[in-house]
């Protein structure tokens, strides 16, 4: 069913109320013209997030309305490690061996870091990872890169609120490597304790593969009809041997959120923690299901379980909006 058809079947009074809310939030969204243009460009739809029904609209609603304080913790790669370690102490995690908020400190790294495999990251960034399989090299260039990482205001372009208040830090962690096979990543989409999508990714940038899975009515992992967007499928790759454990861990870590993506690494023997992703692909699901209110992902995400819909402290405007939204949903 198209979004237009969906609204034609709604009572007139309800449609009028939704239009009023749409205009109100559209004016709010227009205060961020860059985010507005980006949403239009990527999704090819208007930002009807006052009463979100599609997967993409719900991400937009999360960015502008649902400001759960835990989103800042989970978006901070260092704080997130501590958060997860308390809840899943059995889950392996790459050890942090160095951290600093001053890029000049990179010029005085301890000797052992020039000999061990490491990953260099910022705690507030995304995709800004430097891999050193044989130890750190060229610290002067690394210092320049670290300065750029700290200066970059990640999350601003797409209004990913969870990144806005992270105290910025550079860090090195041990490099997770495959044990007799290539390292792969398992991204598990949770909705409360339900899992609706699993994306398994591996390979190098020039040969990246990505398989999409889902759970059938009996809880078995089966191929998804909607392919992954990050790479071509590889039918020769099966789900990791510990996929059931991965799903159980994801359900446990994501159970207190209306939606979360739990990322794990598979080294061929063990599962490792990757990250908790609040805004999947910056909040844009580029497949057709992202803009369909009837898709599995759209229907699975129940924002009535969100922080905003459950929190006690609300200002007058928020109370009015939440009451109106509750009456419509």
mmCIF file of C-alpha atoms in Angstrom:
data_model
loop_
_atom_site.group_PDB
_atom_site.id
_atom_site.type_symbol
_atom_site.label_atom_id
_atom_site.label_comp_id
_atom_site.label_asym_id
_atom_site.label_seq_id
_atom_site.Cartn_x
_atom_site.Cartn_y
_atom_site.Cartn_z
ATOM 1 C CA UNK A 1 0.000 0.000 0.000
ATOM 2 C CA UNK A 2 1.348 3.440 -0.916
ATOM 3 C CA UNK A 3 1.555 6.162 1.723
ATOM 4 C CA UNK A 4 -1.071 8.209 -0.157
ATOM 5 C CA UNK A 5 -3.483 5.266 -0.223
ATOM 6 C CA UNK A 6 -2.848 4.718 3.477
ATOM 7 C CA UNK A 7 -4.062 8.209 4.367
ATOM 8 C CA UNK A 8 -7.097 8.043 2.077
ATOM 9 C CA UNK A 9 -8.478 5.244 4.257
ATOM 10 C CA UNK A 10 -8.143 7.240 7.488
ATOM 11 C CA UNK A 11 -11.043 9.171 9.092
ATOM 12 C CA UNK A 12 -11.121 12.823 7.980
ATOM 13 C CA UNK A 13 -10.630 14.203 11.527
ATOM 14 C CA UNK A 14 -7.597 11.990 12.039
ATOM 15 C CA UNK A 15 -6.091 13.026 8.708
ATOM 16 C CA UNK A 16 -6.609 16.700 9.591
ATOM 17 C CA UNK A 17 -4.821 16.222 12.909
ATOM 18 C CA UNK A 18 -1.930 14.492 11.170
ATOM 19 C CA UNK A 19 -1.681 17.309 8.624
ATOM 20 C CA UNK A 20 -1.501 19.868 11.444
ATOM 21 C CA UNK A 21 1.262 17.888 13.134
ATOM 22 C CA UNK A 22 3.042 17.450 9.805
ATOM 23 C CA UNK A 23 3.100 21.215 9.190
ATOM 24 C CA UNK A 24 4.354 21.829 12.736
ATOM 25 C CA UNK A 25 7.245 19.396 12.405
ATOM 26 C CA UNK A 26 8.024 20.441 8.857
ATOM 27 C CA UNK A 27 8.609 23.972 10.162
ATOM 28 C CA UNK A 28 10.877 22.485 12.840
ATOM 29 C CA UNK A 29 12.771 20.469 10.239
ATOM 30 C CA UNK A 30 13.231 23.547 8.044
ATOM 31 C CA UNK A 31 15.352 25.095 10.818
ATOM 32 C CA UNK A 32 17.938 22.515 9.713
ATOM 33 C CA UNK A 33 17.961 23.079 5.926
ATOM 34 C CA UNK A 34 20.994 20.858 5.355
ATOM 35 C CA UNK A 35 19.366 17.876 7.044
ATOM 36 C CA UNK A 36 16.121 18.628 5.195
ATOM 37 C CA UNK A 37 17.805 18.629 1.767
ATOM 38 C CA UNK A 38 19.745 15.477 2.579
ATOM 39 C CA UNK A 39 16.631 13.577 3.651
ATOM 40 C CA UNK A 40 14.793 14.598 0.473
ATOM 41 C CA UNK A 41 17.766 13.671 -1.700
ATOM 42 C CA UNK A 42 18.294 10.239 -0.166
ATOM 43 C CA UNK A 43 14.731 9.068 0.500
ATOM 44 C CA UNK A 44 12.923 10.988 -2.273
ATOM 45 C CA UNK A 45 10.077 11.626 0.200
ATOM 46 C CA UNK A 46 8.799 14.461 2.385
ATOM 47 C CA UNK A 47 9.772 14.303 6.067
ATOM 48 C CA UNK A 48 6.423 13.246 7.536
ATOM 49 C CA UNK A 49 7.928 12.458 10.920
ATOM 50 C CA UNK A 50 5.324 14.086 13.184
ATOM 51 C CA UNK A 51 3.381 10.808 12.990
ATOM 52 C CA UNK A 52 6.081 8.446 11.703
ATOM 53 C CA UNK A 53 4.920 5.315 9.934
ATOM 54 C CA UNK A 54 7.828 4.269 7.730
ATOM 55 C CA UNK A 55 11.236 3.013 8.827
ATOM 56 C CA UNK A 56 12.967 6.149 7.514
ATOM 57 C CA UNK A 57 10.405 8.468 9.122
ATOM 58 C CA UNK A 58 10.969 6.761 12.464
ATOM 59 C CA UNK A 59 14.708 7.352 12.196
ATOM 60 C CA UNK A 60 14.008 11.004 11.484
ATOM 61 C CA UNK A 61 11.658 11.114 14.472
ATOM 62 C CA UNK A 62 14.409 9.605 16.624
ATOM 63 C CA UNK A 63 16.855 12.291 15.478
ATOM 64 C CA UNK A 64 14.577 15.275 16.128
ATOM 65 C CA UNK A 65 12.244 14.073 18.885
ATOM 66 C CA UNK A 66 13.437 10.978 20.754
ATOM 67 C CA UNK A 67 16.542 12.177 22.597
ATOM 68 C CA UNK A 68 17.239 9.224 24.853
ATOM 69 C CA UNK A 69 20.312 10.034 27.023
ATOM 70 C CA UNK A 70 21.506 6.468 26.447
ATOM 71 C CA UNK A 71 21.962 7.283 22.754
ATOM 72 C CA UNK A 72 24.948 9.479 23.651
ATOM 73 C CA UNK A 73 26.493 6.643 25.665
ATOM 74 C CA UNK A 74 25.975 4.092 22.907
ATOM 75 C CA UNK A 75 27.241 6.429 20.168
ATOM 76 C CA UNK A 76 30.457 6.988 22.158
ATOM 77 C CA UNK A 77 32.667 4.020 21.227
ATOM 78 C CA UNK A 78 34.503 4.104 24.560
ATOM 79 C CA UNK A 79 31.483 4.616 26.823
ATOM 80 C CA UNK A 80 29.608 1.953 24.872
ATOM 81 C CA UNK A 81 32.288 -0.634 25.657
ATOM 82 C CA UNK A 82 31.719 -0.111 29.386
ATOM 83 C CA UNK A 83 27.933 -0.198 28.959
ATOM 84 C CA UNK A 84 28.062 -3.518 27.087
ATOM 85 C CA UNK A 85 30.715 -5.081 29.348
ATOM 86 C CA UNK A 86 28.413 -4.662 32.359
ATOM 87 C CA UNK A 87 25.576 -6.456 30.571
ATOM 88 C CA UNK A 88 27.489 -9.101 28.628
ATOM 89 C CA UNK A 89 30.783 -9.767 30.457
ATOM 90 C CA UNK A 90 31.204 -13.025 28.541
ATOM 91 C CA UNK A 91 31.330 -11.222 25.172
ATOM 92 C CA UNK A 92 34.876 -10.648 23.941
ATOM 93 C CA UNK A 93 35.887 -7.052 23.301
ATOM 94 C CA UNK A 94 38.965 -5.412 21.773
ATOM 95 C CA UNK A 95 41.117 -3.950 24.554
ATOM 96 C CA UNK A 96 41.840 -0.222 24.454
ATOM 97 C CA UNK A 97 45.613 0.243 24.816
ATOM 98 C CA UNK A 98 45.889 4.046 24.493
ATOM 99 C CA UNK A 99 43.633 7.098 24.472
ATOM 100 C CA UNK A 100 43.993 10.879 24.501
ATOM 101 C CA UNK A 101 42.095 14.016 23.550
ATOM 102 C CA UNK A 102 45.324 15.667 22.351
ATOM 103 C CA UNK A 103 46.665 14.617 18.920
ATOM 104 C CA UNK A 104 50.154 15.824 19.925
ATOM 105 C CA UNK A 105 50.332 12.844 22.294
ATOM 106 C CA UNK A 106 50.542 10.616 19.213
ATOM 107 C CA UNK A 107 54.138 11.778 18.794
ATOM 108 C CA UNK A 108 55.118 10.018 22.038
ATOM 109 C CA UNK A 109 53.517 6.583 21.762
ATOM 110 C CA UNK A 110 55.019 3.726 23.814
ATOM 111 C CA UNK A 111 57.327 1.333 21.966
ATOM 112 C CA UNK A 112 55.037 -1.711 22.131
ATOM 113 C CA UNK A 113 52.496 0.019 19.879
ATOM 114 C CA UNK A 114 54.932 -0.058 16.968
ATOM 115 C CA UNK A 115 54.969 -3.861 17.064
ATOM 116 C CA UNK A 116 51.392 -5.047 17.647
ATOM 117 C CA UNK A 117 48.333 -5.030 15.322
ATOM 118 C CA UNK A 118 46.149 -2.053 16.197
ATOM 119 C CA UNK A 119 43.115 -0.072 15.080
ATOM 120 C CA UNK A 120 43.131 3.720 15.493
ATOM 121 C CA UNK A 121 39.775 5.471 15.915
ATOM 122 C CA UNK A 122 37.942 8.447 17.347
ATOM 123 C CA UNK A 123 35.218 7.679 19.857
ATOM 124 C CA UNK A 124 32.704 10.035 18.203
ATOM 125 C CA UNK A 125 33.334 9.184 14.548
ATOM 126 C CA UNK A 126 32.115 6.679 12.024
ATOM 127 C CA UNK A 127 34.201 5.019 9.342
ATOM 128 C CA UNK A 128 37.359 6.924 10.348
ATOM 129 C CA UNK A 129 39.426 3.850 11.220
ATOM 130 C CA UNK A 130 43.140 3.419 10.501
ATOM 131 C CA UNK A 131 44.355 -0.192 10.498
ATOM 132 C CA UNK A 132 47.944 -1.083 11.443
ATOM 133 C CA UNK A 133 48.434 -4.822 10.983
ATOM 134 C CA UNK A 134 52.152 -4.623 11.798
ATOM 135 C CA UNK A 135 52.157 -1.855 14.381
ATOM 136 C CA UNK A 136 51.902 1.924 14.195
ATOM 137 C CA UNK A 137 53.927 3.778 11.567
ATOM 138 C CA UNK A 138 54.414 7.406 10.455
ATOM 139 C CA UNK A 139 53.211 9.099 13.632
ATOM 140 C CA UNK A 140 53.495 12.571 12.096
ATOM 141 C CA UNK A 141 50.873 11.741 9.467
ATOM 142 C CA UNK A 142 48.846 10.022 12.160
ATOM 143 C CA UNK A 143 48.953 13.161 14.291
ATOM 144 C CA UNK A 144 47.494 15.158 11.389
ATOM 145 C CA UNK A 145 44.802 12.533 10.856
ATOM 146 C CA UNK A 146 43.989 12.571 14.567
ATOM 147 C CA UNK A 147 43.574 16.333 14.500
ATOM 148 C CA UNK A 148 41.124 16.052 11.606
ATOM 149 C CA UNK A 149 39.194 13.322 13.420
ATOM 150 C CA UNK A 150 38.777 15.438 16.543
ATOM 151 C CA UNK A 151 37.760 18.503 14.537
ATOM 152 C CA UNK A 152 35.119 16.714 12.479
ATOM 153 C CA UNK A 153 31.601 17.311 13.792
ATOM 154 C CA UNK A 154 30.206 13.864 13.129
ATOM 155 C CA UNK A 155 26.445 13.562 13.126
ATOM 156 C CA UNK A 156 25.810 17.183 12.158
ATOM 157 C CA UNK A 157 25.075 16.584 8.457
ATOM 158 C CA UNK A 158 22.358 14.026 9.200
ATOM 159 C CA UNK A 159 21.305 15.486 12.578
ATOM 160 C CA UNK A 160 22.290 12.352 14.499
ATOM 161 C CA UNK A 161 21.607 13.784 17.940
ATOM 162 C CA UNK A 162 23.357 11.002 19.864
ATOM 163 C CA UNK A 163 26.759 12.191 18.610
ATOM 164 C CA UNK A 164 26.335 15.850 19.545
ATOM 165 C CA UNK A 165 27.546 15.762 23.167
ATOM 166 C CA UNK A 166 30.256 13.107 23.084
ATOM 167 C CA UNK A 167 33.561 14.271 24.673
ATOM 168 C CA UNK A 168 35.927 13.643 21.762
ATOM 169 C CA UNK A 169 38.815 11.251 22.240
ATOM 170 C CA UNK A 170 41.314 9.394 20.066
ATOM 171 C CA UNK A 171 42.154 5.807 20.932
ATOM 172 C CA UNK A 172 43.962 2.657 19.848
ATOM 173 C CA UNK A 173 42.497 -0.775 20.411
ATOM 174 C CA UNK A 174 43.838 -4.217 19.644
ATOM 175 C CA UNK A 175 43.063 -5.313 16.102
ATOM 176 C CA UNK A 176 40.570 -8.173 15.886
ATOM 177 C CA UNK A 177 41.755 -10.663 13.274
ATOM 178 C CA UNK A 178 40.303 -13.784 11.695
ATOM 179 C CA UNK A 179 41.399 -17.144 13.084
ATOM 180 C CA UNK A 180 42.105 -19.238 10.013
ATOM 181 C CA UNK A 181 39.516 -17.288 8.011
ATOM 182 C CA UNK A 182 38.657 -13.707 7.186
ATOM 183 C CA UNK A 183 37.048 -11.573 9.857
ATOM 184 C CA UNK A 184 33.369 -10.853 9.187
ATOM 185 C CA UNK A 185 30.739 -8.642 10.789
ATOM 186 C CA UNK A 186 27.204 -9.528 11.831
ATOM 187 C CA UNK A 187 24.718 -6.661 12.124
ATOM 188 C CA UNK A 188 21.548 -7.664 13.970
ATOM 189 C CA UNK A 189 18.454 -5.429 13.869
ATOM 190 C CA UNK A 190 16.533 -5.673 17.142
ATOM 191 C CA UNK A 191 13.109 -4.306 18.065
ATOM 192 C CA UNK A 192 12.782 -4.896 21.781
ATOM 193 C CA UNK A 193 13.627 -8.595 21.988
ATOM 194 C CA UNK A 194 12.548 -9.308 18.412
ATOM 195 C CA UNK A 195 15.074 -9.719 15.598
ATOM 196 C CA UNK A 196 13.824 -8.819 12.120
ATOM 197 C CA UNK A 197 16.980 -8.547 10.017
ATOM 198 C CA UNK A 198 20.571 -9.799 10.039
ATOM 199 C CA UNK A 199 23.279 -8.562 7.674
ATOM 200 C CA UNK A 200 26.525 -10.541 7.430
ATOM 201 C CA UNK A 201 29.433 -8.642 5.834
ATOM 202 C CA UNK A 202 32.964 -9.620 4.872
ATOM 203 C CA UNK A 203 35.713 -9.235 2.297
ATOM 204 C CA UNK A 204 37.907 -6.297 1.372
ATOM 205 C CA UNK A 205 36.731 -3.040 -0.169
ATOM 206 C CA UNK A 206 37.350 -4.342 -3.701
ATOM 207 C CA UNK A 207 35.550 -7.632 -3.041
ATOM 208 C CA UNK A 208 33.015 -6.783 -0.353
ATOM 209 C CA UNK A 209 30.130 -9.209 0.099
ATOM 210 C CA UNK A 210 26.994 -8.865 2.204
ATOM 211 C CA UNK A 211 24.298 -11.445 2.906
ATOM 212 C CA UNK A 212 20.916 -10.536 4.396
ATOM 213 C CA UNK A 213 19.052 -12.965 6.644
ATOM 214 C CA UNK A 214 15.884 -13.021 8.705
ATOM 215 C CA UNK A 215 14.182 -15.392 11.131
ATOM 216 C CA UNK A 216 11.310 -17.566 9.964
ATOM 217 C CA UNK A 217 8.261 -18.464 12.067
ATOM 218 C CA UNK A 218 10.274 -21.169 13.840
ATOM 219 C CA UNK A 219 13.183 -18.860 14.628
ATOM 220 C CA UNK A 220 15.487 -20.338 11.999
ATOM 221 C CA UNK A 221 17.874 -18.114 10.031
ATOM 222 C CA UNK A 222 16.805 -17.957 6.375
ATOM 223 C CA UNK A 223 17.778 -15.701 3.438
ATOM 224 C CA UNK A 224 15.936 -12.382 3.311
ATOM 225 C CA UNK A 225 14.042 -11.339 0.197
ATOM 226 C CA UNK A 226 15.528 -7.858 0.606
ATOM 227 C CA UNK A 227 19.215 -7.934 -0.251
ATOM 228 C CA UNK A 228 21.834 -6.022 1.706
ATOM 229 C CA UNK A 229 22.860 -2.644 0.297
ATOM 230 C CA UNK A 230 26.527 -2.736 1.318
ATOM 231 C CA UNK A 231 27.755 -5.453 -1.040
ATOM 232 C CA UNK A 232 26.827 -8.256 -3.396
ATOM 233 C CA UNK A 233 25.451 -11.461 -1.864
ATOM 234 C CA UNK A 234 27.744 -14.478 -1.601
ATOM 235 C CA UNK A 235 25.688 -17.656 -1.528
ATOM 236 C CA UNK A 236 28.753 -19.707 -0.603
ATOM 237 C CA UNK A 237 28.942 -17.968 2.783
ATOM 238 C CA UNK A 238 26.738 -19.443 5.483
ATOM 239 C CA UNK A 239 25.766 -17.764 8.772
ATOM 240 C CA UNK A 240 28.479 -17.984 11.453
ATOM 241 C CA UNK A 241 28.538 -21.185 13.478
ATOM 242 C CA UNK A 242 27.592 -19.208 16.598
ATOM 243 C CA UNK A 243 24.737 -17.280 14.954
ATOM 244 C CA UNK A 244 22.231 -18.460 17.589
ATOM 245 C CA UNK A 245 24.476 -17.100 20.338
ATOM 246 C CA UNK A 246 24.883 -13.857 18.391
ATOM 247 C CA UNK A 247 21.104 -13.479 18.133
ATOM 248 C CA UNK A 248 20.657 -14.175 21.854
ATOM 249 C CA UNK A 249 23.292 -11.562 22.737
ATOM 250 C CA UNK A 250 21.683 -9.007 20.428
ATOM 251 C CA UNK A 251 18.255 -9.611 21.945
ATOM 252 C CA UNK A 252 19.656 -9.126 25.432
ATOM 253 C CA UNK A 253 21.532 -5.922 24.557
ATOM 254 C CA UNK A 254 18.682 -4.448 22.515
ATOM 255 C CA UNK A 255 15.722 -5.453 24.666
ATOM 256 C CA UNK A 256 15.324 -2.069 26.391
ATOM 257 C CA UNK A 257 15.116 -0.085 23.140
ATOM 258 C CA UNK A 258 12.335 0.257 20.594
ATOM 259 C CA UNK A 259 14.993 -0.335 17.921
ATOM 260 C CA UNK A 260 18.732 -0.916 17.910
ATOM 261 C CA UNK A 261 21.342 -2.444 15.617
ATOM 262 C CA UNK A 262 23.795 -4.651 17.483
ATOM 263 C CA UNK A 263 27.072 -5.240 15.619
ATOM 264 C CA UNK A 264 29.303 -8.217 16.367
ATOM 265 C CA UNK A 265 32.474 -9.587 14.781
ATOM 266 C CA UNK A 266 33.038 -13.246 13.951
ATOM 267 C CA UNK A 267 36.674 -14.382 13.803
ATOM 268 C CA UNK A 268 35.859 -17.979 12.863
ATOM 269 C CA UNK A 269 35.954 -19.176 16.469
ATOM 270 C CA UNK A 270 34.485 -16.509 18.722
ATOM 271 C CA UNK A 271 32.145 -13.547 18.713
ATOM 272 C CA UNK A 272 33.483 -10.073 19.506
ATOM 273 C CA UNK A 273 31.579 -6.916 20.312
ATOM 274 C CA UNK A 274 31.577 -4.280 17.564
ATOM 275 C CA UNK A 275 29.213 -1.450 18.420
ATOM 276 C CA UNK A 276 25.637 -0.475 19.191
ATOM 277 C CA UNK A 277 24.313 1.511 16.241
ATOM 278 C CA UNK A 278 21.611 4.047 17.081
ATOM 279 C CA UNK A 279 21.272 5.434 13.536
ATOM 280 C CA UNK A 280 21.649 2.630 11.001
ATOM 281 C CA UNK A 281 23.366 3.986 7.865
ATOM 282 C CA UNK A 282 22.985 7.501 9.306
ATOM 283 C CA UNK A 283 19.232 6.888 9.570
ATOM 284 C CA UNK A 284 18.519 6.115 5.903
ATOM 285 C CA UNK A 285 17.355 2.689 4.769
ATOM 286 C CA UNK A 286 17.837 3.003 1.029
ATOM 287 C CA UNK A 287 15.915 -0.103 0.007
ATOM 288 C CA UNK A 288 12.203 0.265 -0.930
ATOM 289 C CA UNK A 289 11.102 -1.051 2.468
ATOM 290 C CA UNK A 290 12.517 2.079 4.113
ATOM 291 C CA UNK A 291 9.703 4.209 2.675
ATOM 292 C CA UNK A 292 6.878 1.678 2.979
ATOM 293 C CA UNK A 293 4.634 1.811 6.081
ATOM 294 C CA UNK A 294 3.753 -1.844 5.474
ATOM 295 C CA UNK A 295 7.306 -3.214 5.393
ATOM 296 C CA UNK A 296 8.495 -5.632 8.065
ATOM 297 C CA UNK A 297 10.963 -3.102 9.469
ATOM 298 C CA UNK A 298 8.414 -0.270 9.557
ATOM 299 C CA UNK A 299 5.803 -2.379 11.337
ATOM 300 C CA UNK A 300 8.307 -3.893 13.773
ATOM 301 C CA UNK A 301 9.452 -0.502 15.063
ATOM 302 C CA UNK A 302 6.890 0.522 17.683
ATOM 303 C CA UNK A 303 7.797 4.022 18.868
ATOM 304 C CA UNK A 304 5.311 3.692 21.723
ATOM 305 C CA UNK A 305 8.194 1.878 23.458
ATOM 306 C CA UNK A 306 10.597 4.778 22.856
ATOM 307 C CA UNK A 307 12.168 6.963 25.527
ATOM 308 C CA UNK A 308 10.112 10.004 24.488
ATOM 309 C CA UNK A 309 6.794 8.185 24.762
ATOM 310 C CA UNK A 310 7.627 6.818 28.212
ATOM 311 C CA UNK A 311 9.682 9.509 29.957
ATOM 312 C CA UNK A 312 8.128 11.384 32.874
ATOM 313 C CA UNK A 313 9.709 14.834 32.484
ATOM 314 C CA UNK A 314 8.102 16.726 29.596
ATOM 315 C CA UNK A 315 7.625 20.412 28.914
ATOM 316 C CA UNK A 316 4.201 21.748 27.946
ATOM 317 C CA UNK A 317 4.810 21.533 24.188
ATOM 318 C CA UNK A 318 6.084 17.953 24.474
ATOM 319 C CA UNK A 319 3.082 16.904 26.563
ATOM 320 C CA UNK A 320 0.629 18.303 24.015
ATOM 321 C CA UNK A 321 2.460 16.637 21.138
ATOM 322 C CA UNK A 322 2.751 13.282 22.906
ATOM 323 C CA UNK A 323 -0.937 13.299 23.816
ATOM 324 C CA UNK A 324 -1.910 14.088 20.223
ATOM 325 C CA UNK A 325 0.441 11.431 18.889
ATOM 326 C CA UNK A 326 -0.876 8.838 21.339
ATOM 327 C CA UNK A 327 -4.451 9.571 20.257
ATOM 328 C CA UNK A 328 -3.557 8.921 16.617
ATOM 329 C CA UNK A 329 -1.436 5.783 16.986
#
